[in-house]
Coordinates of C-alpha atoms in Angstrom, one line a residue:
X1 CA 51.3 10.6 -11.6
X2 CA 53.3 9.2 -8.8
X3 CA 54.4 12.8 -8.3
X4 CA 51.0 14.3 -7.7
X5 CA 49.9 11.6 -5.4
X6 CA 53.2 12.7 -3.2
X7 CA 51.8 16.3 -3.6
X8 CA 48.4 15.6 -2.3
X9 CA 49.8 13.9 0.8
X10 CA 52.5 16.2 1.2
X11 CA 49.5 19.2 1.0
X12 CA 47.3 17.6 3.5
X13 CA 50.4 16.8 6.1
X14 CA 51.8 20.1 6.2
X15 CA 48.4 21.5 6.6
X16 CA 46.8 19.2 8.8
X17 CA 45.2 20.8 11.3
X18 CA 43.3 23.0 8.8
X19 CA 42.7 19.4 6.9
X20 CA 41.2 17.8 10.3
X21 CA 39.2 20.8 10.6
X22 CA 37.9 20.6 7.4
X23 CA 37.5 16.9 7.9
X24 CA 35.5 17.0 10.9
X25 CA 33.1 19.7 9.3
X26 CA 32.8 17.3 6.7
X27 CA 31.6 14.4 9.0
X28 CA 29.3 16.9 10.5
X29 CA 27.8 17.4 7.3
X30 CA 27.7 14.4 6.4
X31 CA 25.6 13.2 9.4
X32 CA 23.3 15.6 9.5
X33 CA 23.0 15.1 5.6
X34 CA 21.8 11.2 6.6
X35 CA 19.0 13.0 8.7
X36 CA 17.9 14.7 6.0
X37 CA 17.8 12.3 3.8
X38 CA 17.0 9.3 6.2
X39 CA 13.6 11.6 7.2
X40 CA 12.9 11.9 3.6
X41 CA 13.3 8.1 2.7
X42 CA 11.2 7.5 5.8
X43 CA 8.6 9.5 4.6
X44 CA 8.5 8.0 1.4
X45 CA 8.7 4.8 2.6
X46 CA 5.6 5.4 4.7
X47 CA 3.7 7.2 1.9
X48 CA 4.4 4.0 -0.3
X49 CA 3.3 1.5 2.4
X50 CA 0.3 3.4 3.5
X51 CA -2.0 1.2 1.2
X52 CA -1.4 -1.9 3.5
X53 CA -0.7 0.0 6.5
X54 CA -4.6 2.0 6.7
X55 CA -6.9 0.2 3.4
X56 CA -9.9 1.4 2.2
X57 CA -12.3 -0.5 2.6
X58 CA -16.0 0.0 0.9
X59 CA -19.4 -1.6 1.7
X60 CA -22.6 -1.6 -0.2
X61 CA -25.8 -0.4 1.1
X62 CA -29.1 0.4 0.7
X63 CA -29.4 4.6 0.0
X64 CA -30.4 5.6 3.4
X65 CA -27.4 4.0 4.9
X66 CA -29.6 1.5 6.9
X67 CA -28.9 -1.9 5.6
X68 CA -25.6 -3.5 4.6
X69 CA -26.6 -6.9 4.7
X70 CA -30.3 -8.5 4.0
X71 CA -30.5 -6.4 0.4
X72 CA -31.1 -6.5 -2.8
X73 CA -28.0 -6.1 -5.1
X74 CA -28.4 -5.9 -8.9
X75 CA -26.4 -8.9 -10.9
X76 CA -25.2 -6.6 -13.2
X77 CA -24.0 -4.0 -10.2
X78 CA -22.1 -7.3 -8.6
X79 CA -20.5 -8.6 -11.7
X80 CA -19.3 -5.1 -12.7
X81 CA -18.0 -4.5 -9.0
X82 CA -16.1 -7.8 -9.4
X83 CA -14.4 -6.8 -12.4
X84 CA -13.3 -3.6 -11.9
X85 CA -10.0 -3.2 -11.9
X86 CA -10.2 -0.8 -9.1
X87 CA -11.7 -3.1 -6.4
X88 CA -9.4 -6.6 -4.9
X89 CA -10.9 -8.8 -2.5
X90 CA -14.4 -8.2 -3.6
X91 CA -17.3 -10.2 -1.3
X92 CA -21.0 -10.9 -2.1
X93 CA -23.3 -13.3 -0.5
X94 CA -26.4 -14.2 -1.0
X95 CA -28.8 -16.1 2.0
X96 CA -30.7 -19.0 1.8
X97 CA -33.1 -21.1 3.6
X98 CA -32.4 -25.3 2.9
X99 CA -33.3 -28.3 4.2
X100 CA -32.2 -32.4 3.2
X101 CA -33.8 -34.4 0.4
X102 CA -35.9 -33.4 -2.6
X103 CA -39.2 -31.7 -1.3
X104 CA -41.5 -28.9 -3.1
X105 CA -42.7 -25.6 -2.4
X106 CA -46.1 -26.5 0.0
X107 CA -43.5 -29.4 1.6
X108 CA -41.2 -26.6 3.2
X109 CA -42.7 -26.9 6.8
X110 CA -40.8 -29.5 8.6
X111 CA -38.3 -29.8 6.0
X112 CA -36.6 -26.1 5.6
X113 CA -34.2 -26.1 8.8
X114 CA -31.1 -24.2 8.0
X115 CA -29.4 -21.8 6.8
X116 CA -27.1 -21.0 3.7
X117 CA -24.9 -18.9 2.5
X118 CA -23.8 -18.2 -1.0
X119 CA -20.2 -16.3 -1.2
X120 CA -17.4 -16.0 -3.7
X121 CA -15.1 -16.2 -0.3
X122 CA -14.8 -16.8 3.6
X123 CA -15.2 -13.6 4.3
X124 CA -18.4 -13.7 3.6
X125 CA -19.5 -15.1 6.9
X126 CA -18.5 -12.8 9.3
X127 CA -15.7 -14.1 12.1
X128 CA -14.8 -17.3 10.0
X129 CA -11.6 -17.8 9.3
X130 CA -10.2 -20.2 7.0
X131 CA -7.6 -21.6 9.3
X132 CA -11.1 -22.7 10.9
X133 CA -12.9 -24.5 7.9
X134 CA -11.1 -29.0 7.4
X135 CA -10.9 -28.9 3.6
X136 CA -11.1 -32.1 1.8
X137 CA -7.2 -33.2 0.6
X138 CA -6.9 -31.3 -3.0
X139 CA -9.8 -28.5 -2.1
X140 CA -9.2 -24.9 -0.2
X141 CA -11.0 -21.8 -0.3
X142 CA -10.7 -20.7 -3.8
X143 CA -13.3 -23.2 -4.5
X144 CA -15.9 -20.3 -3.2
X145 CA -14.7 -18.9 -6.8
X146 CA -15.9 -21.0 -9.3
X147 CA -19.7 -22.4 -10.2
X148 CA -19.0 -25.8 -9.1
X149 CA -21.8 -27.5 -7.4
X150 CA -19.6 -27.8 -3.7
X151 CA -20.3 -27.3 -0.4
X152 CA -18.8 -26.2 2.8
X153 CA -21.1 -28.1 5.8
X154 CA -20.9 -27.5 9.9
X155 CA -19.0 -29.7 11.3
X156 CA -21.6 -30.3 13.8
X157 CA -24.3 -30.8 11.1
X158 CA -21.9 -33.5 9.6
X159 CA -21.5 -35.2 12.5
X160 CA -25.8 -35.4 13.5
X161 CA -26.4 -36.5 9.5
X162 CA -23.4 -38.7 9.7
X163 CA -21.6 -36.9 6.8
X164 CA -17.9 -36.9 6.2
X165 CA -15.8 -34.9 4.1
X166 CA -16.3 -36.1 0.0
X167 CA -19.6 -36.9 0.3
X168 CA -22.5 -36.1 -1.7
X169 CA -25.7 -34.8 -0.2
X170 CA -28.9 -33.8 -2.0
X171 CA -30.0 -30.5 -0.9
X172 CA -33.5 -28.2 -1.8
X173 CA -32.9 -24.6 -1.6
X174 CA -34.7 -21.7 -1.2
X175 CA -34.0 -18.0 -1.5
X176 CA -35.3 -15.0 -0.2
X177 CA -37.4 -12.5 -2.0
X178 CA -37.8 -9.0 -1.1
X179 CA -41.3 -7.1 -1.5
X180 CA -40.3 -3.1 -2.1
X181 CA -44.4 -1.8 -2.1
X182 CA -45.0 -3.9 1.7
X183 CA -41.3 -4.4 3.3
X184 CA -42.7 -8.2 3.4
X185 CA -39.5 -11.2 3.0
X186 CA -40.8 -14.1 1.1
X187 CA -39.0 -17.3 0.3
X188 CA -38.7 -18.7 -3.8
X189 CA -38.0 -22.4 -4.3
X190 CA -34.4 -22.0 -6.0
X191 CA -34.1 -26.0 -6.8
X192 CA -33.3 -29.4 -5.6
X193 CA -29.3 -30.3 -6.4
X194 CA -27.1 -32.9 -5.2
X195 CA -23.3 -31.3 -3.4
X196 CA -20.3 -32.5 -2.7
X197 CA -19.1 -31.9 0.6
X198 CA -15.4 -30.3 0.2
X199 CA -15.1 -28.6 4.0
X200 CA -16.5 -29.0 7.2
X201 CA -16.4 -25.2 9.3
X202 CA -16.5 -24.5 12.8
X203 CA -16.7 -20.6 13.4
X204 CA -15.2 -19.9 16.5
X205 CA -16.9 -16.4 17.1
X206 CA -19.5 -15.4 14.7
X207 CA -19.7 -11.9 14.3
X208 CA -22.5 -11.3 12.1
X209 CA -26.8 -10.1 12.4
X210 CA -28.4 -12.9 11.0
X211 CA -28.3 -16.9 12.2
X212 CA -24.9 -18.2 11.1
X213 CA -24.8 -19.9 8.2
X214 CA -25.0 -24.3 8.2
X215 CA -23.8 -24.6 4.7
X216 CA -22.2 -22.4 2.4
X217 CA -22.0 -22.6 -1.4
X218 CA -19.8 -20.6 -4.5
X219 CA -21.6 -17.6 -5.3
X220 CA -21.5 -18.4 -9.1
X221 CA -23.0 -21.7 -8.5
X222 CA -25.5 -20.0 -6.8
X223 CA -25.9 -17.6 -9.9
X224 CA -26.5 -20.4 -11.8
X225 CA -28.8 -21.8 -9.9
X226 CA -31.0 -18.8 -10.3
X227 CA -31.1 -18.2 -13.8
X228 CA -31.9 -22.4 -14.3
X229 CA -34.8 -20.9 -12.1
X230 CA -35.8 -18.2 -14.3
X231 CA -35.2 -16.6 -10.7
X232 CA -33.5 -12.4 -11.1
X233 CA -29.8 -13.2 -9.2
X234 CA -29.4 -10.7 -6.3
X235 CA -26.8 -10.4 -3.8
X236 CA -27.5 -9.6 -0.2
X237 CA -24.6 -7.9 0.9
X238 CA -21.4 -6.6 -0.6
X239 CA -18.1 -5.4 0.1
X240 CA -14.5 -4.4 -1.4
X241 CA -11.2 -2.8 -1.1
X242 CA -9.8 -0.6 -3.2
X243 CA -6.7 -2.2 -5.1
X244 CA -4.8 1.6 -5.3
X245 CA -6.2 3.9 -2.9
X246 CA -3.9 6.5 -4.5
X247 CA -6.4 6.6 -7.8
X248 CA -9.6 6.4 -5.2
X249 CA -11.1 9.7 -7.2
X250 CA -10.6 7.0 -10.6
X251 CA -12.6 4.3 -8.5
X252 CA -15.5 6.1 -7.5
X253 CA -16.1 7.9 -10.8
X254 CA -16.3 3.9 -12.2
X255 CA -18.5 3.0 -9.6
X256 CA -21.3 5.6 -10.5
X257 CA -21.0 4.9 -13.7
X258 CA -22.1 1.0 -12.3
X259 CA -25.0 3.0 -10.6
X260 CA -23.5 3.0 -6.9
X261 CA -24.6 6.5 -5.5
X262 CA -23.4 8.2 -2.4
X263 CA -25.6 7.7 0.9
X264 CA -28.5 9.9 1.7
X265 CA -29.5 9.8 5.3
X266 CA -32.8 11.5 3.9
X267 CA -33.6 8.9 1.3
X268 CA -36.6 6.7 1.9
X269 CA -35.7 3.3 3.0
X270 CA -34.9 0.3 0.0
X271 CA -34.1 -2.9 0.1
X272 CA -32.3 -2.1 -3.1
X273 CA -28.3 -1.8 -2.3
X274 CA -27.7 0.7 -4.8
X275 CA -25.1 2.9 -2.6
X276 CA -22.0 2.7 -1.6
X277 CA -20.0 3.7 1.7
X278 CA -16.5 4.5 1.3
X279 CA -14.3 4.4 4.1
X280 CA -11.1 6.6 3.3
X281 CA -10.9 9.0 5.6
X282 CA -8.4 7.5 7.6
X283 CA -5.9 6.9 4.7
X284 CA -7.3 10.4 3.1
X285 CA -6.0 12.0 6.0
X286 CA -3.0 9.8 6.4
X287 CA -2.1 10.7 3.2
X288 CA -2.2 14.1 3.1
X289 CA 0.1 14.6 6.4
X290 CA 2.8 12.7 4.7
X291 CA 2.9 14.2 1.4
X292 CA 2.6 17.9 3.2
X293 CA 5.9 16.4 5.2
X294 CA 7.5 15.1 2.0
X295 CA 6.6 18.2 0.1
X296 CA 8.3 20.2 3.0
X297 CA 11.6 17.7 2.7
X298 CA 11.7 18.2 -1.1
X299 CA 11.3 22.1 -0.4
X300 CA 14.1 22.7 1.3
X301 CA 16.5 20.4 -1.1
X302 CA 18.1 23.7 -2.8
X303 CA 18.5 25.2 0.6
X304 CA 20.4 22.1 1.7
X305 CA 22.3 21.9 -1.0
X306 CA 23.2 25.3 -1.0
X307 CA 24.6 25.0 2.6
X308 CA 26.6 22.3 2.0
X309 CA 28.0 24.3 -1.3
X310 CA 28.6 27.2 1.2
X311 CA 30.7 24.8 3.9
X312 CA 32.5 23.6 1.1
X313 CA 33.8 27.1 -0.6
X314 CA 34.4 28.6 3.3
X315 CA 36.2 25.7 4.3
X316 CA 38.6 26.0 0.7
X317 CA 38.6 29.5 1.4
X318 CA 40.1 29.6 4.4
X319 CA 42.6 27.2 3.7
X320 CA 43.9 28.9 1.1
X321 CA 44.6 31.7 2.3
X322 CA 47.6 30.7 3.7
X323 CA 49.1 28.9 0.7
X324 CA 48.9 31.5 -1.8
X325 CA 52.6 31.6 -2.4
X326 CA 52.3 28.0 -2.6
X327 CA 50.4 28.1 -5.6
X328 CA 52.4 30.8 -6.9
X329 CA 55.2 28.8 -6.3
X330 CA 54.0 25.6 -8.2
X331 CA 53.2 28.2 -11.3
X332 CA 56.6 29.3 -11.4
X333 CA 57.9 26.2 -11.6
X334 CA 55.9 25.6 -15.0
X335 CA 52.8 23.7 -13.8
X336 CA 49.9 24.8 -15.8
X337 CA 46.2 26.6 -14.7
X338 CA 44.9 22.9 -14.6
X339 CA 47.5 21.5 -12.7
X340 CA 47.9 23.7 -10.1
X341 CA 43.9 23.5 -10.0
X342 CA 44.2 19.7 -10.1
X343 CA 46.7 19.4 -7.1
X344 CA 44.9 21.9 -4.3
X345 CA 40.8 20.6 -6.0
X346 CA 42.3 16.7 -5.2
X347 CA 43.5 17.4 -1.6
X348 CA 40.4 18.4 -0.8
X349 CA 38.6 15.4 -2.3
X350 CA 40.3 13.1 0.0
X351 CA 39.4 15.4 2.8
X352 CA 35.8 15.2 1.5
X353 CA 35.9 11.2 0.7
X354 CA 37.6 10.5 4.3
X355 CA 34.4 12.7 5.9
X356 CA 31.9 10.5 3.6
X357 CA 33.6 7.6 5.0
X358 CA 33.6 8.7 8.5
X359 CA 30.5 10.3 8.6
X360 CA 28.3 7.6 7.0
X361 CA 29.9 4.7 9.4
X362 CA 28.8 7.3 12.2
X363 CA 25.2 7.5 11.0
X364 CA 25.2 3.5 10.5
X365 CA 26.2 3.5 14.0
X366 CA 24.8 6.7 15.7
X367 CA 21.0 6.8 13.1
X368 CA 21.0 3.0 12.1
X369 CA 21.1 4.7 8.8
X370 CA 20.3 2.4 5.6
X371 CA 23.1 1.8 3.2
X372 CA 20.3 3.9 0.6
X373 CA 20.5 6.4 2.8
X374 CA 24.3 6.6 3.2
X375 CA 25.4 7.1 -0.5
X376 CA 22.5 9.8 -1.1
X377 CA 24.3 12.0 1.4
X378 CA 27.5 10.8 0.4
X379 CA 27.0 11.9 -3.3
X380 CA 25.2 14.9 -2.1
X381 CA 27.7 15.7 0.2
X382 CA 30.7 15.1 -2.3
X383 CA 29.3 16.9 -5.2
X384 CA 28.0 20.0 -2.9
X385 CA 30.7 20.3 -0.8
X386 CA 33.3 19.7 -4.2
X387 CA 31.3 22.5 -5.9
X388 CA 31.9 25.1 -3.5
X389 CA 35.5 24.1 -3.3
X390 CA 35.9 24.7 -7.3
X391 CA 34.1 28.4 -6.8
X392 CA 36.9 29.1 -3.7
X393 CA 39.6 27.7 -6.0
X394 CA 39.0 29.7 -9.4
X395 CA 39.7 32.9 -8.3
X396 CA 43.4 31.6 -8.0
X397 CA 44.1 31.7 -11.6
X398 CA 43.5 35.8 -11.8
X399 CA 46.6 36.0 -9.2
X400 CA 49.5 37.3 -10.2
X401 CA 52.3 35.0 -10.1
X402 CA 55.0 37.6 -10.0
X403 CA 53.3 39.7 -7.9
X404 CA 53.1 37.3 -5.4
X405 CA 56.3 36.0 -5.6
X406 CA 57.8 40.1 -4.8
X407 CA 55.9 40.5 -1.9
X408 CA 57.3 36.6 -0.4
X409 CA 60.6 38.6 -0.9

């Protein structure tokens, strides 16, 4: 063993300059390898990311496309949008008009002065944020998710009715009703309830079409509310975004089966909000540019390869052609076909290793290459630039050894 190990570093000292040569084209490679590869696990990287990077977002409407808020939204549409395992971050909301104390349907003059919102969470007021709502100690947002009979008040309501945070107000609600044959709103006594106070808001810049909301309540309390009532639950405005935007075709098939069509300009206006507008041509399009590019990258893989192979048998080639007696030489002197293989195939993998070495602290240094990165070029580099040097080498064992040894004489 310790005999071979001499020979390798004998080999490469006596033939250095062809060895630094051989090096250097190595470290070449290898760099430019680490582009290629870097570019590819770049594009990849982006491909994967694009999800977070450009969502799809998707809104419910009416069929004409002219209302997205101020609808009517089927309760079997909303609970099937909720629970499809296509859609995250699902929002519904339903309006309301409230007022203070217990009062009945001909009492509502005088007594039905604000505004309510029913939503399963904050995004269902537009521009308020959550960093912006004071939750009681023990409460947060995800309270908007379950049916319990809570509230989320104005801060400056609180403060005129002298309210504070873990009280517990009696509230009458009413709820819109929308008349399809004569466009007409009317409003539906939904109840008389007592809340506990859990937040106080203060939306710093509301961003939405109708009056902001005073108080806002869980949408499934809401729901519950409704059917107590005999009252048909329906949202007034929804809105999604799909969980894998990869399998958007597998989303939209499941959300006509729900009964959300496609918007028709032409359609005759509805209040019904039985469409759906999906907004994925920015990620569509996103998309397809990367996967074109990484497509491309993949292409040219066998072309890659086969240059590297190439380097690697020219390089071997050209050594060797000076060291044929060499390796007539070691024959004669009783080493074996795998041997004398063994012996010239191992110089050059410490040629090859050194230029992996070099060449990936060059691209760490030169390309901010990732570690990744590094060892796919490496082992690309190494088992290309090895195989070429095994189809330069193999021809040596057809020489003749005797043949070679007259002419030296």
């Amino acid at each position: 063993m310790m005999f071979e190990v001499m020979q390798i570093g004998r080999g490469i000292a006596r033939h250095k300059c062809r060895s630094i040569l051989s090096g250097l084209t190595g470290v070449l490679t290898v760099l430019l390898l680490n582009v290629y590869a870097g570019n590819m696990d770049s594009t990849e990287g982006q491909l994967k990311r694009l999800p977070e990077a450009v969502p799809v977002q998707a809104k419910v409407s009416n069929l004409n496309g002219t209302l997205e808020d101020g609808m009517t939204i089927r309760e079997d549409r909303v609970q099937a949008i909720r629970a499809s395992k296509h859609v995250k971050d699902a929002v519904f909301t339903v309006r309301l008009r409230l007022g203070f104390g217990a009062f009945t349907a001909g009492e509502y003059e005088g007594n039905l002065n604000y505004y309510g919102t029913g939503m399963n969470a904050v995004g269902g007021v537009p521009g308020l944020k959550e960093e912006e709502i004071t939750f009681l100690p023990g409460e947060d947002a995800d309270a908007l998710e379950t049916a319990e009979k809570v509230c989320i008040m104005d801060e400056a309501l609180m403060e005129r009715e002298g309210l504070r945070l873990g009280d517990e107000v009696e509230l009458t609600l009413f709820c819109y009703r929308y008349e399809e044959r004569n466009y007409e709103i009317f409003l539906d006594r939904l109840g008389t309830d007592t809340y506990r106070i859990i937040g106080a808001m203060r939306i710093g810049e509301y961003r939405g079409n109708w009056v902001p909301a005073d108080v806002v309540f869980p949408l499934d309390c809401l729901r519950e509310a409704f059917h107590r009532q005999g009252i048909e639950f329906l949202a007034d405005s929804g809105a999604f975004a799909v969980k894998d935007p990869f399998r958007l075709n597998e989303c939209k098939e499941e959300m006509q089966k729900i009964g959300m069509l496609p918007v028709a300009s032409r359609a005759d206006f509805s209040y019904d909000g039985n469409a759906l507008t999906i907004m994925d041509e920015g990620f569509i399009r996103s998309a397809q540019a990367l996967e074109e590019n990484l497509a491309l990258l993949r292409g040219m893989f066998p072309l890659v390869a086969a240059v590297v192979v190439f380097i690697g048998y020219i390089c071997s080639y050209l050594s060797m052609q000076g060291r044929r007696e060499e390796y007539a030489l070691l024959r004669s002197l009783g080493a074996g076909l795998g041997r004398s293989f063994g012996l010239f195939f191992a110089e050059t993998v410490v040629v090859a290793a050194f230029a992996v070495l070099c060449g990936g602290a060059a691209a760490v240094l030169l390309l901010d290459a990732a570690g990744k990165v590094c060892v796919q070029a490496g082992v690309l580099f190494l088992l290309a630039f090895l195989a070429g040097t095994a189809a330069a080498l193999l021809p040596l064992h057809r020489l003749s050894v005797m043949e070679l040894l007259g002419k030296n004489e």
